[in-house]
XYZ file of N, CA and C in Angstrom:
273
model
N 6.674 18.313 25.744
C 5.990 17.164 26.162
C 4.735 16.960 25.383
N 4.143 17.978 24.786
C 3.007 17.706 23.959
C 1.726 17.833 24.675
N 0.688 17.169 24.197
C -0.685 17.319 24.754
C -0.800 16.617 26.202
N -1.616 17.274 26.955
C -1.815 16.786 28.341
C -2.923 15.760 28.349
N -3.554 15.472 27.275
C -4.704 14.433 27.180
C -4.402 13.456 26.040
N -4.980 12.162 26.352
C -4.875 11.230 25.367
C -6.223 10.471 25.373
N -6.809 10.367 24.221
C -8.041 9.611 24.037
C -7.859 8.186 23.757
N -8.298 7.246 24.697
C -8.200 5.871 24.452
C -9.453 5.444 23.757
N -9.334 5.095 22.457
C -10.670 4.873 21.563
C -11.306 3.557 21.915
N -12.578 3.540 21.606
C -13.224 2.222 21.619
C -12.679 1.360 20.471
N -12.455 0.134 20.690
C -12.024 -0.746 19.669
C -10.517 -0.571 19.355
N -9.815 -0.051 20.358
C -8.354 0.238 20.197
C -7.513 -0.955 19.668
N -6.641 -0.646 18.774
C -5.792 -1.746 18.246
C -4.369 -1.490 18.507
N -3.527 -2.199 17.756
C -2.022 -2.144 18.041
C -1.498 -0.751 17.783
N -1.951 -0.040 16.789
C -1.508 1.313 16.535
C -1.849 2.280 17.758
N -3.100 2.064 18.264
C -3.508 2.857 19.387
C -2.639 2.601 20.659
N -2.344 1.293 20.869
C -1.604 0.932 21.951
C -0.192 1.519 21.899
N 0.441 1.439 20.700
C 1.757 1.989 20.473
C 1.758 3.543 20.708
N 0.734 4.263 20.226
C 0.631 5.681 20.454
C 0.521 5.995 21.987
N -0.318 5.126 22.693
C -0.439 5.391 24.092
C 0.856 5.178 24.813
N 1.532 4.145 24.491
C 2.818 3.876 25.207
C 3.870 4.956 24.921
N 3.914 5.529 23.734
C 4.761 6.647 23.468
C 4.356 7.891 24.316
N 2.994 8.172 24.342
C 2.540 9.307 25.104
C 2.787 9.092 26.576
N 2.552 7.919 27.103
C 2.868 7.702 28.508
C 4.383 7.804 28.828
N 5.266 7.221 28.037
C 6.704 7.182 28.248
C 7.138 8.635 28.362
N 6.724 9.525 27.552
C 7.150 10.920 27.610
C 6.792 11.531 28.954
N 5.893 10.918 29.681
C 5.386 11.498 31.011
C 5.869 10.627 32.152
N 6.722 9.632 31.973
C 7.232 8.758 33.043
C 6.236 7.639 33.463
N 5.314 7.257 32.584
C 4.335 6.243 32.839
C 4.458 5.152 31.743
N 3.855 3.969 32.037
C 3.886 2.947 31.195
C 2.556 2.078 31.275
N 2.278 1.232 30.314
C 1.109 0.328 30.430
C 1.611 -0.839 31.280
N 0.810 -1.198 32.240
C 1.071 -2.372 33.133
C 0.907 -3.692 32.321
N 1.983 -4.373 32.094
C 1.799 -5.618 31.223
C 1.136 -6.813 31.891
N 0.928 -6.658 33.191
C 0.335 -7.760 33.943
C -1.159 -7.770 33.986
N -1.832 -6.578 33.444
C -3.271 -6.400 33.461
C -3.759 -6.305 32.066
N -4.731 -7.159 31.680
C -5.318 -7.188 30.345
C -6.845 -7.369 30.568
N -7.647 -6.497 30.047
C -9.048 -6.678 30.137
C -9.623 -6.408 28.773
N -10.481 -7.342 28.261
C -11.105 -7.155 26.934
C -12.568 -7.065 27.201
N -13.225 -6.280 26.416
C -14.687 -6.112 26.609
C -15.322 -5.908 25.240
N -16.601 -5.697 25.164
C -17.381 -5.574 23.946
C -16.877 -4.198 23.230
N -16.500 -3.182 23.933
C -16.177 -1.928 23.329
C -14.656 -1.878 23.082
N -13.889 -2.907 23.344
C -12.441 -2.886 23.189
C -11.738 -3.125 24.410
N -10.423 -3.049 24.356
C -9.588 -3.373 25.516
C -9.522 -2.220 26.495
N -9.427 -2.490 27.847
C -9.158 -1.549 28.825
C -7.632 -1.670 29.150
N -6.921 -0.637 29.522
C -5.486 -0.753 29.910
C -5.299 -0.203 31.325
N -4.404 -0.838 32.014
C -3.951 -0.241 33.368
C -2.661 0.369 33.072
N -2.473 1.652 33.561
C -1.234 2.381 33.431
C -0.649 2.642 34.804
N 0.613 2.789 34.827
C 1.317 3.085 36.113
C 2.590 3.846 35.884
N 3.089 4.469 36.875
C 4.455 5.134 36.722
C 5.421 4.045 36.335
N 6.459 4.485 35.592
C 7.422 3.546 35.131
C 8.068 2.918 36.340
N 8.169 1.620 36.426
C 8.747 0.946 37.544
C 7.819 0.486 38.584
N 6.497 0.696 38.476
C 5.560 0.227 39.451
C 4.703 1.220 40.027
N 4.289 0.987 41.221
C 3.266 1.823 41.926
C 3.843 3.205 42.196
N 2.849 4.192 42.260
C 3.192 5.558 42.370
C 3.739 5.841 43.709
N 4.107 7.095 43.967
C 4.707 7.554 45.264
C 3.782 7.279 46.487
N 2.498 7.410 46.180
C 1.540 7.243 47.356
C 1.036 5.854 47.385
N 1.649 4.896 46.623
C 1.243 3.439 46.712
C 0.122 3.043 45.747
N -0.389 4.021 44.990
C -1.423 3.750 44.071
C -0.952 2.749 43.023
N -1.831 1.802 42.647
C -1.464 0.782 41.601
C -1.378 1.378 40.260
N -1.974 2.514 40.035
C -2.050 3.092 38.630
C -3.472 3.548 38.336
N -3.771 3.468 37.064
C -5.152 3.942 36.574
C -5.631 3.022 35.601
N -6.864 2.602 35.596
C -7.483 1.741 34.641
C -8.179 2.690 33.634
N -7.854 2.560 32.355
C -8.455 3.359 31.343
C -9.357 2.428 30.461
N -10.721 2.827 30.486
C -11.692 2.043 29.717
C -11.907 2.630 28.347
N -12.368 1.767 27.428
C -12.631 2.212 26.033
C -13.505 3.498 25.999
N -13.012 4.460 25.265
C -13.742 5.734 25.013
C -13.381 6.744 26.079
N -12.486 6.474 27.051
C -12.180 7.521 28.073
C -10.992 8.259 27.590
N -10.832 9.519 28.077
C -9.815 10.389 27.725
C -8.998 10.519 29.107
N -7.689 10.281 28.945
C -6.742 10.344 30.091
C -6.112 11.729 30.114
N -5.975 12.304 31.323
C -5.312 13.608 31.472
C -4.128 13.471 32.392
N -3.006 14.021 31.869
C -1.810 14.134 32.767
C -1.739 15.458 33.448
N -1.734 15.409 34.665
C -1.655 16.652 35.518
C -0.570 16.583 36.518
N 0.540 17.302 36.249
C 1.730 17.304 37.046
C 2.306 15.837 36.993
N 2.303 15.170 38.103
C 2.852 13.783 38.112
C 1.753 12.728 38.279
N 0.497 13.080 37.962
C -0.557 12.092 38.088
C -1.346 11.916 36.857
N -1.959 10.778 36.658
C -2.807 10.504 35.548
C -4.270 10.434 36.179
N -5.206 10.883 35.401
C -6.591 10.752 35.857
C -7.491 10.732 34.602
N -8.732 10.335 34.745
C -9.685 10.296 33.696
C -10.187 11.734 33.656
N -10.066 12.326 32.397
C -10.500 13.677 32.230
C -12.008 13.802 32.331
N -12.519 14.873 33.067
C -13.937 15.129 33.145
C -14.378 15.423 31.768
N -15.654 15.024 31.495
C -16.179 15.230 30.110
C -16.098 16.689 29.711
N -16.182 17.698 30.612
C -16.212 19.033 30.219
C -14.759 19.439 29.755
N -13.766 18.608 30.120
C -12.353 19.012 29.697
C -12.023 18.365 28.327
N -12.925 17.510 27.833
C -12.577 16.844 26.591
C -13.106 17.798 25.488
N -12.196 18.083 24.460
C -12.607 18.920 23.414
C -13.693 18.291 22.557
N -14.635 19.079 22.064
C -15.686 18.603 21.150
C -15.251 18.868 19.737
N -15.439 17.909 18.800
C -15.099 18.101 17.458
C -16.044 19.083 16.814
N -15.487 19.824 15.820
C -16.292 20.825 15.101
C -17.437 20.189 14.447
N -18.591 20.727 14.516
C -19.744 20.214 13.826
C -20.519 19.156 14.655
N -19.952 18.808 15.832
C -20.631 17.834 16.721
C -21.721 18.570 17.508
N -22.846 17.822 17.796
C -23.942 18.438 18.505
C -23.606 18.720 19.928
């Protein structure tokens, strides 16, 4: 299945969206095509289990630019900052 996290970058473009869609599909999730939000830091995306709302009726998860999403079992959540790996040489 691969990585359990996906970083949605600021200023995301078509390639980022395609990568997110592949990552989500491998986990049984998809981008909600009915929700689009653009902002100064780039687009936000709403994701949901394939076919609609989750088992508990949740509409999905809104991912803002610069956030990292974490897949945990059958749920998506925004990864806590402590769980996001720091690049080598970063302060």
